[in-house]
């Protein structure tokens, strides 16, 4: 969508609709709206028809500029709320405009309503939520939704600083949501249409002079160089792949960050077959891979001054005559041996090889993302991801970004007391805990930690928020795109060179 910003009054808007935030006993709006719209607003809010119910939209028609336009009033707090409030408001407004088939609108900026000249992120948060709310996925419907294409959101402000902020960043904001939409599309696509090879094909479309993409798909090479990826994926007729993306946005330095994403394009559980009720949505088990692909695309498309190496091991975890089995002992790329006690704990295996590979290039930080454990959903619910890190400052830095964006994460412990639970009697490690039903997310994190060699590391378990059955106030249902903005903003704030 086009995002524009103009210093004018609402009466001069040429868009299909105008959104005006209001609150009780607010100051006169005439300097922002013009007298005609202000008079109509005063009439509406004084009537029995209007209530100051927060986040409630009240619409009415007015003749403006020779055309009948829809004016919406929305009640907001008298004092600025946190950014999350406006993100949720934006998502709700997108649903309303989609329902009413309105393709453009002007909004009086929240900064102008609050006379806030320093903080320019209230209207930006609203636009973020609006972009989330516009997303739809109807590729596989035989009768698709009647064509709806949103065109433009126009911000109206009297503040030069806000206008400059929007003008300088609007193109990047669109790039961010193109990447989020790609991530959501990949996750929502059925597994027959999102095999490891198809995922690779989608990624290859992003290649450029600044984004080098390498695919390892030779089974002999995978068996030798990424033996855990090979072991998990060899049972499927859709063979495993190892995808590596190298973005060079700061060519004057060798410093870089590493991203690792779990790419299980379908997870049946293998020989430890998942039951009905747990298997139906396992197309989403590649959400970590889709997320880090989206982050890498953002860095590339916005010319972020950072170097990123992204690793995505891609497999189907399927029952088959060649599939790995409980009782197998596998040797990782690092050399540690692993006793397999449950083939449905496969994500940590493919991540182990990828994490160790990531350590070999001396990254400043490694961030891995995975739909790893149901235990994390039990602990934190569907709207919150689990955070693990071997550095307190990393946990704080990414938590600060999370709070500002409203993408919720919660730090969980890597308890040394539980380290013995991943030790095996017959191998170096075991892929599930000795104590079943306890601290599953922590044990999975401790297993992964065995392969990062004390490198600065963040592990995000997104098993809850990656794919939603209960509608989230911003992300809606199904693939959420959770984590793409979070990681991109974290990297930009802490590792970009400018």
Tab-separated table of C-alpha atoms in Angstrom:
chain	number	residue	atom	x	y	z
A	1	UNK	CA	0.000	0.000	0.000
A	2	UNK	CA	1.084	3.561	-0.561
A	3	UNK	CA	1.779	5.592	2.578
A	4	UNK	CA	1.880	9.373	2.259
A	5	UNK	CA	1.979	12.314	4.644
A	6	UNK	CA	0.704	15.831	4.043
A	7	UNK	CA	0.524	19.016	6.054
A	8	UNK	CA	-3.073	20.067	5.450
A	9	UNK	CA	-6.487	19.849	7.055
A	10	UNK	CA	-8.888	16.916	6.833
A	11	UNK	CA	-11.361	19.015	4.842
A	12	UNK	CA	-8.882	18.937	1.964
A	13	UNK	CA	-8.639	15.142	1.929
A	14	UNK	CA	-9.256	13.452	-1.412
A	15	UNK	CA	-9.383	9.929	0.058
A	16	UNK	CA	-12.467	7.712	0.352
A	17	UNK	CA	-12.539	7.961	4.140
A	18	UNK	CA	-11.147	10.057	6.984
A	19	UNK	CA	-10.272	8.696	10.431
A	20	UNK	CA	-10.298	11.139	13.336
A	21	UNK	CA	-9.271	10.091	16.865
A	22	UNK	CA	-11.306	11.733	19.651
A	23	UNK	CA	-11.542	11.681	23.423
A	24	UNK	CA	-13.724	13.406	26.027
A	25	UNK	CA	-13.281	17.147	26.462
A	26	UNK	CA	-10.586	17.339	23.818
A	27	UNK	CA	-9.331	20.646	22.484
A	28	UNK	CA	-10.901	22.178	19.343
A	29	UNK	CA	-10.082	20.260	16.154
A	30	UNK	CA	-10.709	23.067	13.704
A	31	UNK	CA	-6.987	23.688	12.947
A	32	UNK	CA	-6.706	20.022	11.882
A	33	UNK	CA	-10.119	19.317	10.383
A	34	UNK	CA	-11.509	22.615	9.168
A	35	UNK	CA	-14.706	24.154	10.554
A	36	UNK	CA	-17.163	22.062	8.524
A	37	UNK	CA	-15.860	18.719	9.790
A	38	UNK	CA	-15.375	20.021	13.337
A	39	UNK	CA	-19.003	21.174	13.486
A	40	UNK	CA	-20.224	17.777	12.292
A	41	UNK	CA	-18.007	15.989	14.834
A	42	UNK	CA	-19.375	18.137	17.641
A	43	UNK	CA	-22.923	17.277	16.560
A	44	UNK	CA	-22.196	13.532	16.442
A	45	UNK	CA	-20.377	13.287	19.785
A	46	UNK	CA	-23.129	15.280	21.516
A	47	UNK	CA	-25.817	12.886	20.272
A	48	UNK	CA	-27.155	9.710	21.850
A	49	UNK	CA	-25.776	7.929	18.789
A	50	UNK	CA	-22.198	8.312	20.051
A	51	UNK	CA	-20.494	6.709	23.041
A	52	UNK	CA	-16.914	7.206	24.166
A	53	UNK	CA	-16.234	3.478	24.085
A	54	UNK	CA	-12.501	3.026	23.508
A	55	UNK	CA	-11.494	1.517	20.160
A	56	UNK	CA	-15.062	1.849	18.898
A	57	UNK	CA	-15.429	3.274	15.381
A	58	UNK	CA	-18.399	5.502	14.584
A	59	UNK	CA	-18.953	6.302	10.920
A	60	UNK	CA	-21.034	8.882	9.091
A	61	UNK	CA	-21.074	10.369	5.603
A	62	UNK	CA	-20.223	13.952	4.671
A	63	UNK	CA	-19.970	15.834	1.431
A	64	UNK	CA	-16.327	16.904	1.205
A	65	UNK	CA	-14.749	18.405	-1.883
A	66	UNK	CA	-17.812	17.687	-3.976
A	67	UNK	CA	-17.844	13.983	-3.085
A	68	UNK	CA	-19.585	11.938	-0.417
A	69	UNK	CA	-16.923	10.560	1.935
A	70	UNK	CA	-17.028	8.364	5.028
A	71	UNK	CA	-15.789	9.951	8.241
A	72	UNK	CA	-14.886	7.662	11.127
A	73	UNK	CA	-14.424	8.741	14.714
A	74	UNK	CA	-12.527	6.475	17.072
A	75	UNK	CA	-12.254	7.005	20.810
A	76	UNK	CA	-8.730	6.901	22.226
A	77	UNK	CA	-7.343	7.564	25.712
A	78	UNK	CA	-6.873	11.201	26.725
A	79	UNK	CA	-3.180	10.514	27.323
A	80	UNK	CA	-1.048	8.422	24.965
A	81	UNK	CA	-1.183	4.662	25.582
A	82	UNK	CA	1.605	2.202	24.743
A	83	UNK	CA	2.312	1.471	21.095
A	84	UNK	CA	0.507	-1.875	21.248
A	85	UNK	CA	-2.803	-0.043	21.726
A	86	UNK	CA	-2.454	1.739	18.369
A	87	UNK	CA	-1.237	-1.400	16.582
A	88	UNK	CA	-4.377	-3.232	17.688
A	89	UNK	CA	-6.473	-0.232	16.646
A	90	UNK	CA	-4.917	-0.295	13.184
A	91	UNK	CA	-5.678	-3.991	12.714
A	92	UNK	CA	-9.318	-3.403	13.697
A	93	UNK	CA	-9.625	-0.501	11.273
A	94	UNK	CA	-8.238	-2.610	8.429
A	95	UNK	CA	-10.944	-5.216	9.041
A	96	UNK	CA	-13.578	-2.488	8.968
A	97	UNK	CA	-12.342	-0.964	5.707
A	98	UNK	CA	-12.082	-4.385	4.082
A	99	UNK	CA	-15.686	-5.119	5.066
A	100	UNK	CA	-16.890	-1.780	3.691
A	101	UNK	CA	-14.674	-2.028	0.555
A	102	UNK	CA	-12.946	1.292	1.185
A	103	UNK	CA	-9.599	1.532	-0.606
A	104	UNK	CA	-8.037	4.725	0.786
A	105	UNK	CA	-8.200	6.888	3.880
A	106	UNK	CA	-6.673	9.889	5.593
A	107	UNK	CA	-5.903	9.831	9.312
A	108	UNK	CA	-5.345	12.749	11.651
A	109	UNK	CA	-2.130	11.706	13.309
A	110	UNK	CA	-2.233	10.647	16.944
A	111	UNK	CA	0.787	12.874	17.497
A	112	UNK	CA	-1.284	15.907	16.473
A	113	UNK	CA	-4.219	14.816	18.629
A	114	UNK	CA	-1.892	14.557	21.647
A	115	UNK	CA	0.318	17.531	20.680
A	116	UNK	CA	3.215	15.044	20.832
A	117	UNK	CA	6.138	16.514	18.884
A	118	UNK	CA	8.978	14.207	19.968
A	119	UNK	CA	7.656	10.637	19.796
A	120	UNK	CA	6.645	9.804	16.221
A	121	UNK	CA	5.736	6.146	16.718
A	122	UNK	CA	2.035	6.272	17.586
A	123	UNK	CA	0.751	6.662	14.028
A	124	UNK	CA	3.506	4.341	12.778
A	125	UNK	CA	2.262	1.652	15.184
A	126	UNK	CA	-1.268	2.166	13.880
A	127	UNK	CA	-0.050	1.698	10.299
A	128	UNK	CA	1.788	-1.491	11.334
A	129	UNK	CA	-1.437	-2.907	12.720
A	130	UNK	CA	-3.335	-1.774	9.639
A	131	UNK	CA	-0.881	-3.642	7.398
A	132	UNK	CA	-1.267	-6.807	9.485
A	133	UNK	CA	-5.043	-6.461	9.223
A	134	UNK	CA	-4.983	-6.201	5.421
A	135	UNK	CA	-3.403	-9.634	4.954
A	136	UNK	CA	-5.497	-12.462	3.548
A	137	UNK	CA	-4.726	-15.930	2.207
A	138	UNK	CA	-7.271	-17.301	-0.250
A	139	UNK	CA	-5.043	-18.940	-2.849
A	140	UNK	CA	-6.759	-22.301	-2.441
A	141	UNK	CA	-10.388	-21.128	-2.405
A	142	UNK	CA	-12.317	-22.043	-5.539
A	143	UNK	CA	-14.457	-18.940	-5.105
A	144	UNK	CA	-12.112	-16.187	-4.048
A	145	UNK	CA	-13.057	-13.061	-2.181
A	146	UNK	CA	-14.426	-10.357	-4.420
A	147	UNK	CA	-11.401	-8.383	-5.537
A	148	UNK	CA	-10.339	-5.857	-2.904
A	149	UNK	CA	-7.191	-3.837	-3.249
A	150	UNK	CA	-6.298	-1.237	-0.675
A	151	UNK	CA	-4.443	1.685	-2.235
A	152	UNK	CA	-3.317	4.449	0.113
A	153	UNK	CA	-3.086	5.569	3.720
A	154	UNK	CA	-2.489	9.294	4.088
A	155	UNK	CA	-1.269	10.807	7.359
A	156	UNK	CA	-2.399	14.366	8.044
A	157	UNK	CA	-0.180	16.371	10.391
A	158	UNK	CA	0.840	19.892	11.296
A	159	UNK	CA	4.239	18.686	12.526
A	160	UNK	CA	7.251	18.944	10.241
A	161	UNK	CA	9.113	16.293	12.208
A	162	UNK	CA	6.370	13.701	11.776
A	163	UNK	CA	6.044	14.467	8.063
A	164	UNK	CA	9.794	14.002	7.619
A	165	UNK	CA	9.671	10.733	9.596
A	166	UNK	CA	6.899	9.308	7.402
A	167	UNK	CA	8.413	10.550	4.143
A	168	UNK	CA	11.828	9.067	4.938
A	169	UNK	CA	10.578	5.681	6.166
A	170	UNK	CA	7.339	4.826	4.338
A	171	UNK	CA	9.084	2.856	1.605
A	172	UNK	CA	10.932	0.739	4.178
A	173	UNK	CA	7.702	0.105	6.094
A	174	UNK	CA	6.184	-1.330	2.933
A	175	UNK	CA	9.266	-3.502	2.404
A	176	UNK	CA	8.905	-4.860	5.935
A	177	UNK	CA	5.340	-5.947	5.307
A	178	UNK	CA	6.127	-7.463	1.926
A	179	UNK	CA	8.542	-9.703	3.857
A	180	UNK	CA	5.989	-10.442	6.568
A	181	UNK	CA	3.381	-11.346	3.934
A	182	UNK	CA	5.912	-13.680	2.290
A	183	UNK	CA	6.577	-15.323	5.651
A	184	UNK	CA	2.854	-15.761	6.307
A	185	UNK	CA	2.253	-17.144	2.794
A	186	UNK	CA	5.015	-19.727	3.194
A	187	UNK	CA	3.622	-20.898	6.540
A	188	UNK	CA	-0.006	-20.979	5.376
A	189	UNK	CA	0.754	-23.006	2.244
A	190	UNK	CA	-0.222	-26.714	2.488
A	191	UNK	CA	2.682	-29.157	2.857
A	192	UNK	CA	2.204	-30.740	-0.578
A	193	UNK	CA	2.784	-27.276	-2.022
A	194	UNK	CA	5.628	-26.317	0.352
A	195	UNK	CA	8.176	-29.118	0.209
A	196	UNK	CA	11.868	-28.474	0.960
A	197	UNK	CA	12.473	-27.991	-2.777
A	198	UNK	CA	9.602	-25.523	-3.187
A	199	UNK	CA	10.823	-23.554	-0.159
A	200	UNK	CA	14.265	-23.403	-1.774
A	201	UNK	CA	12.724	-22.228	-5.059
A	202	UNK	CA	10.903	-19.410	-3.246
A	203	UNK	CA	14.100	-18.369	-1.482
A	204	UNK	CA	16.111	-18.394	-4.710
A	205	UNK	CA	13.813	-15.719	-6.113
A	206	UNK	CA	15.364	-13.295	-3.600
A	207	UNK	CA	18.949	-13.714	-4.825
A	208	UNK	CA	20.823	-10.576	-5.889
A	209	UNK	CA	24.306	-9.083	-5.991
A	210	UNK	CA	24.029	-8.421	-2.251
A	211	UNK	CA	22.240	-11.651	-1.347
A	212	UNK	CA	24.051	-14.861	-2.219
A	213	UNK	CA	22.061	-18.073	-1.840
A	214	UNK	CA	23.588	-21.545	-1.653
A	215	UNK	CA	21.691	-24.838	-1.566
A	216	UNK	CA	23.162	-28.152	-0.474
A	217	UNK	CA	20.929	-30.926	-1.784
A	218	UNK	CA	23.297	-33.739	-2.687
A	219	UNK	CA	22.381	-36.572	-0.325
A	220	UNK	CA	25.965	-37.816	-0.035
A	221	UNK	CA	27.156	-34.321	0.900
A	222	UNK	CA	24.321	-33.883	3.398
A	223	UNK	CA	25.085	-37.262	4.984
A	224	UNK	CA	28.720	-36.228	5.422
A	225	UNK	CA	28.417	-32.519	6.300
A	226	UNK	CA	24.985	-32.271	7.949
A	227	UNK	CA	24.325	-35.776	9.213
A	228	UNK	CA	21.416	-34.900	11.520
A	229	UNK	CA	19.611	-33.018	8.740
A	230	UNK	CA	20.179	-36.023	6.498
A	231	UNK	CA	18.966	-38.499	9.132
A	232	UNK	CA	15.710	-36.662	9.843
A	233	UNK	CA	14.915	-35.996	6.187
A	234	UNK	CA	15.976	-39.213	4.487
A	235	UNK	CA	12.684	-41.024	5.103
A	236	UNK	CA	10.714	-38.734	2.807
A	237	UNK	CA	10.330	-38.854	-0.956
A	238	UNK	CA	10.891	-35.088	-0.759
A	239	UNK	CA	14.593	-35.080	0.130
A	240	UNK	CA	16.192	-32.692	2.643
A	241	UNK	CA	18.007	-29.482	1.715
A	242	UNK	CA	20.322	-27.117	3.527
A	243	UNK	CA	19.786	-23.484	2.593
A	244	UNK	CA	22.318	-20.750	3.256
A	245	UNK	CA	21.790	-17.048	2.542
A	246	UNK	CA	24.560	-14.463	2.816
A	247	UNK	CA	23.532	-10.807	2.870
A	248	UNK	CA	26.364	-8.290	2.597
A	249	UNK	CA	24.971	-4.936	3.669
A	250	UNK	CA	28.189	-3.726	5.359
A	251	UNK	CA	30.914	-4.733	2.901
A	252	UNK	CA	33.652	-2.816	4.742
A	253	UNK	CA	33.568	-5.198	7.713
A	254	UNK	CA	33.678	-8.949	8.237
A	255	UNK	CA	31.515	-8.698	11.346
A	256	UNK	CA	28.193	-10.427	10.903
A	257	UNK	CA	25.267	-12.017	12.690
A	258	UNK	CA	23.913	-15.527	12.154
A	259	UNK	CA	20.250	-16.494	11.875
A	260	UNK	CA	19.086	-20.100	12.093
A	261	UNK	CA	15.518	-21.229	11.371
A	262	UNK	CA	13.880	-24.620	11.773
A	263	UNK	CA	12.529	-25.747	8.420
A	264	UNK	CA	10.393	-28.868	8.916
A	265	UNK	CA	7.971	-28.419	6.033
A	266	UNK	CA	5.752	-31.153	7.449
A	267	UNK	CA	6.129	-33.000	10.733
A	268	UNK	CA	4.229	-36.264	11.080
A	269	UNK	CA	6.271	-37.082	14.171
A	270	UNK	CA	7.974	-39.894	12.271
A	271	UNK	CA	7.783	-43.351	13.838
A	272	UNK	CA	6.517	-41.638	17.013
A	273	UNK	CA	3.485	-40.574	15.011
A	274	UNK	CA	1.560	-37.526	16.152
A	275	UNK	CA	-2.106	-38.186	17.049
A	276	UNK	CA	-5.152	-36.585	15.469
A	277	UNK	CA	-5.580	-33.143	16.919
A	278	UNK	CA	-1.836	-32.514	16.832
A	279	UNK	CA	-0.843	-33.407	13.272
A	280	UNK	CA	-3.260	-31.377	11.141
A	281	UNK	CA	-1.394	-28.058	11.256
A	282	UNK	CA	2.140	-29.394	11.053
A	283	UNK	CA	2.672	-27.515	7.810
A	284	UNK	CA	3.609	-24.685	10.190
A	285	UNK	CA	6.667	-26.485	11.547
A	286	UNK	CA	8.834	-24.529	9.101
A	287	UNK	CA	7.778	-21.210	10.651
A	288	UNK	CA	11.266	-20.606	12.057
A	289	UNK	CA	12.793	-20.984	8.605
A	290	UNK	CA	10.151	-18.723	7.051
A	291	UNK	CA	10.756	-16.144	9.782
A	292	UNK	CA	14.521	-15.871	9.308
A	293	UNK	CA	14.014	-15.790	5.536
A	294	UNK	CA	11.648	-12.840	6.057
A	295	UNK	CA	14.165	-11.067	8.286
A	296	UNK	CA	16.918	-11.539	5.722
A	297	UNK	CA	14.651	-10.160	3.004
A	298	UNK	CA	13.922	-7.080	5.137
A	299	UNK	CA	17.639	-6.439	5.636
A	300	UNK	CA	18.204	-6.733	1.895
A	301	UNK	CA	15.195	-4.718	0.727
A	302	UNK	CA	15.800	-1.863	3.189
A	303	UNK	CA	19.589	-1.859	2.592
A	304	UNK	CA	20.243	-2.455	6.283
A	305	UNK	CA	23.935	-1.808	7.044
A	306	UNK	CA	24.631	-5.251	8.428
A	307	UNK	CA	26.032	-8.583	7.295
A	308	UNK	CA	23.821	-11.635	7.886
A	309	UNK	CA	24.393	-15.323	7.274
A	310	UNK	CA	21.152	-17.289	7.465
A	311	UNK	CA	20.953	-21.067	7.789
A	312	UNK	CA	17.737	-23.004	7.124
A	313	UNK	CA	17.790	-26.814	7.318
A	314	UNK	CA	14.767	-28.125	5.387
A	315	UNK	CA	13.228	-31.558	5.901
A	316	UNK	CA	10.001	-33.511	5.992
A	317	UNK	CA	9.758	-35.717	9.092
A	318	UNK	CA	7.853	-38.664	7.681
A	319	UNK	CA	7.322	-42.360	8.398
A	320	UNK	CA	9.127	-44.366	5.729
A	321	UNK	CA	11.248	-47.424	5.055
A	322	UNK	CA	14.394	-45.272	5.290
A	323	UNK	CA	13.263	-43.085	8.214
A	324	UNK	CA	15.338	-42.827	11.357
A	325	UNK	CA	14.036	-44.771	14.341
A	326	UNK	CA	13.836	-44.659	18.130
A	327	UNK	CA	16.960	-46.287	19.503
A	328	UNK	CA	19.221	-45.021	16.719
A	329	UNK	CA	22.420	-43.288	17.750
A	330	UNK	CA	23.339	-40.459	15.379
A	331	UNK	CA	26.541	-38.451	15.117
A	332	UNK	CA	26.154	-34.692	14.726
A	333	UNK	CA	28.254	-32.378	12.570
A	334	UNK	CA	30.000	-31.272	15.757
A	335	UNK	CA	30.914	-34.886	16.548
A	336	UNK	CA	28.663	-35.426	19.552
A	337	UNK	CA	26.548	-38.569	19.456
A	338	UNK	CA	22.812	-38.496	20.148
A	339	UNK	CA	20.545	-41.307	21.273
A	340	UNK	CA	17.166	-41.011	19.571
A	341	UNK	CA	14.361	-41.758	21.998
A	342	UNK	CA	11.582	-39.930	20.161
A	343	UNK	CA	11.504	-39.174	16.431
A	344	UNK	CA	9.064	-36.323	17.106
A	345	UNK	CA	11.882	-34.353	18.754
A	346	UNK	CA	13.427	-33.772	15.332
A	347	UNK	CA	13.606	-29.984	15.240
A	348	UNK	CA	16.410	-29.805	17.783
A	349	UNK	CA	18.391	-32.313	15.705
A	350	UNK	CA	18.407	-30.329	12.470
A	351	UNK	CA	19.009	-27.110	14.424
A	352	UNK	CA	22.013	-28.708	16.139
A	353	UNK	CA	23.874	-29.126	12.845
A	354	UNK	CA	22.869	-25.650	11.666
A	355	UNK	CA	23.872	-23.975	14.942
A	356	UNK	CA	27.284	-25.618	14.930
A	357	UNK	CA	27.783	-24.570	11.314
A	358	UNK	CA	26.914	-21.000	12.323
A	359	UNK	CA	29.612	-20.904	15.018
A	360	UNK	CA	32.365	-21.595	12.490
A	361	UNK	CA	32.287	-18.088	10.961
A	362	UNK	CA	32.755	-16.160	14.242
A	363	UNK	CA	29.389	-14.313	14.367
A	364	UNK	CA	28.653	-11.484	16.803
A	365	UNK	CA	25.447	-13.244	17.798
A	366	UNK	CA	23.455	-16.313	16.768
A	367	UNK	CA	19.652	-16.088	16.794
A	368	UNK	CA	17.667	-19.253	16.191
A	369	UNK	CA	13.913	-19.419	15.725
A	370	UNK	CA	11.827	-22.574	15.925
A	371	UNK	CA	8.396	-24.010	16.619
A	372	UNK	CA	10.207	-26.319	18.984
A	373	UNK	CA	8.133	-27.493	21.947
A	374	UNK	CA	4.508	-27.903	22.914
A	375	UNK	CA	5.719	-27.365	26.462
A	376	UNK	CA	6.333	-23.715	25.614
A	377	UNK	CA	2.677	-23.324	24.601
A	378	UNK	CA	1.608	-24.932	27.886
A	379	UNK	CA	3.817	-22.506	29.819
A	380	UNK	CA	3.138	-19.266	27.937
A	381	UNK	CA	0.032	-19.790	25.823
A	382	UNK	CA	-0.428	-19.064	22.132
A	383	UNK	CA	0.321	-15.353	22.132
A	384	UNK	CA	3.806	-15.442	23.680
A	385	UNK	CA	7.144	-16.933	22.595
A	386	UNK	CA	9.772	-18.405	24.872
A	387	UNK	CA	13.161	-16.679	25.057
A	388	UNK	CA	16.378	-18.408	26.034
A	389	UNK	CA	19.842	-16.889	25.967
A	390	UNK	CA	23.296	-17.539	27.353
A	391	UNK	CA	23.869	-13.772	27.740
A	392	UNK	CA	21.739	-11.563	30.004
A	393	UNK	CA	22.376	-8.454	27.908
A	394	UNK	CA	21.028	-10.195	24.806
A	395	UNK	CA	17.859	-11.247	26.604
A	396	UNK	CA	17.352	-7.663	27.794
A	397	UNK	CA	18.026	-6.097	24.403
A	398	UNK	CA	15.574	-8.273	22.500
A	399	UNK	CA	12.990	-8.019	25.306
A	400	UNK	CA	13.144	-4.218	25.060
A	401	UNK	CA	12.340	-4.427	21.342
A	402	UNK	CA	9.558	-6.927	22.050
A	403	UNK	CA	7.876	-4.582	24.515
A	404	UNK	CA	7.925	-1.672	22.071
A	405	UNK	CA	6.450	-3.744	19.231
A	406	UNK	CA	3.918	-5.733	21.229
A	407	UNK	CA	5.360	-9.055	20.021
A	408	UNK	CA	5.434	-10.813	23.372
A	409	UNK	CA	8.353	-12.939	24.524
A	410	UNK	CA	9.175	-14.211	27.994
A	411	UNK	CA	12.555	-15.352	29.219
A	412	UNK	CA	12.721	-18.943	30.449
A	413	UNK	CA	15.706	-20.438	32.286
A	414	UNK	CA	18.548	-22.588	31.024
A	415	UNK	CA	18.879	-24.331	34.376
A	416	UNK	CA	22.229	-26.046	34.811
A	417	UNK	CA	20.571	-28.429	37.267
A	418	UNK	CA	18.665	-29.910	34.314
A	419	UNK	CA	21.708	-30.359	32.081
A	420	UNK	CA	22.013	-34.000	33.111
A	421	UNK	CA	18.562	-34.629	31.694
A	422	UNK	CA	19.910	-34.465	28.131
A	423	UNK	CA	22.817	-36.841	28.867
A	424	UNK	CA	22.576	-40.424	27.621
A	425	UNK	CA	23.856	-43.648	29.130
A	426	UNK	CA	24.910	-44.960	25.716
A	427	UNK	CA	25.768	-41.781	23.788
A	428	UNK	CA	26.817	-38.218	24.540
A	429	UNK	CA	23.274	-36.846	24.483
A	430	UNK	CA	19.653	-37.954	24.203
A	431	UNK	CA	17.057	-36.031	22.222
A	432	UNK	CA	14.403	-35.993	24.962
A	433	UNK	CA	14.617	-35.627	28.717
A	434	UNK	CA	14.999	-38.457	31.176
A	435	UNK	CA	12.168	-36.876	33.205
A	436	UNK	CA	9.152	-36.839	30.914
A	437	UNK	CA	6.540	-34.126	31.304
A	438	UNK	CA	8.854	-31.635	33.020
A	439	UNK	CA	10.488	-28.434	31.726
A	440	UNK	CA	10.303	-29.532	28.101
A	441	UNK	CA	11.222	-26.129	26.658
A	442	UNK	CA	14.161	-25.674	28.999
A	443	UNK	CA	15.482	-29.154	28.211
A	444	UNK	CA	15.214	-28.455	24.472
A	445	UNK	CA	17.099	-25.189	24.999
A	446	UNK	CA	19.803	-26.983	26.970
A	447	UNK	CA	20.137	-29.511	24.136
A	448	UNK	CA	20.648	-26.714	21.590
A	449	UNK	CA	23.135	-24.974	23.867
A	450	UNK	CA	25.401	-28.007	23.492
A	451	UNK	CA	26.037	-26.924	19.877
A	452	UNK	CA	26.726	-23.169	20.174
A	453	UNK	CA	30.121	-23.441	21.924
A	454	UNK	CA	29.336	-20.548	24.274
A	455	UNK	CA	28.847	-18.141	21.358
A	456	UNK	CA	26.440	-15.263	22.187
A	457	UNK	CA	23.111	-16.892	21.412
A	458	UNK	CA	19.363	-16.320	21.496
A	459	UNK	CA	16.815	-19.082	21.061
A	460	UNK	CA	13.188	-18.160	20.376
A	461	UNK	CA	10.620	-20.930	20.757
A	462	UNK	CA	7.675	-19.660	18.706
A	463	UNK	CA	5.548	-22.813	18.971
A	464	UNK	CA	2.704	-20.722	20.417
A	465	UNK	CA	2.426	-17.565	18.316
A	466	UNK	CA	3.672	-18.850	14.927
A	467	UNK	CA	0.285	-20.329	13.948
A	468	UNK	CA	-2.858	-19.248	15.747
A	469	UNK	CA	-6.282	-20.830	16.154
A	470	UNK	CA	-7.572	-18.079	18.433
A	471	UNK	CA	-7.660	-14.709	16.707
A	472	UNK	CA	-4.938	-12.372	17.961
A	473	UNK	CA	-5.871	-8.652	18.099
A	474	UNK	CA	-3.084	-7.834	15.623
A	475	UNK	CA	-2.000	-11.047	13.869
A	476	UNK	CA	-5.456	-12.559	13.396
A	477	UNK	CA	-5.633	-16.330	12.823
A	478	UNK	CA	-3.340	-18.919	11.235
A	479	UNK	CA	0.192	-17.849	10.216
A	480	UNK	CA	1.013	-14.750	12.248
A	481	UNK	CA	4.338	-13.454	10.946
A	482	UNK	CA	5.401	-13.215	14.585
A	483	UNK	CA	9.086	-12.552	15.062
A	484	UNK	CA	9.929	-11.001	11.700
A	485	UNK	CA	9.667	-7.390	12.905
A	486	UNK	CA	11.070	-8.360	16.301
A	487	UNK	CA	14.311	-9.827	14.987
A	488	UNK	CA	14.732	-7.245	12.226
A	489	UNK	CA	14.348	-4.363	14.690
A	490	UNK	CA	16.633	-6.094	17.212
A	491	UNK	CA	19.368	-6.478	14.611
A	492	UNK	CA	18.965	-2.936	13.304
A	493	UNK	CA	19.111	-1.420	16.808
A	494	UNK	CA	22.083	-3.441	18.033
A	495	UNK	CA	24.208	-4.611	15.087
A	496	UNK	CA	23.669	-2.395	12.052
A	497	UNK	CA	26.645	-0.106	11.493
A	498	UNK	CA	24.512	2.986	10.876
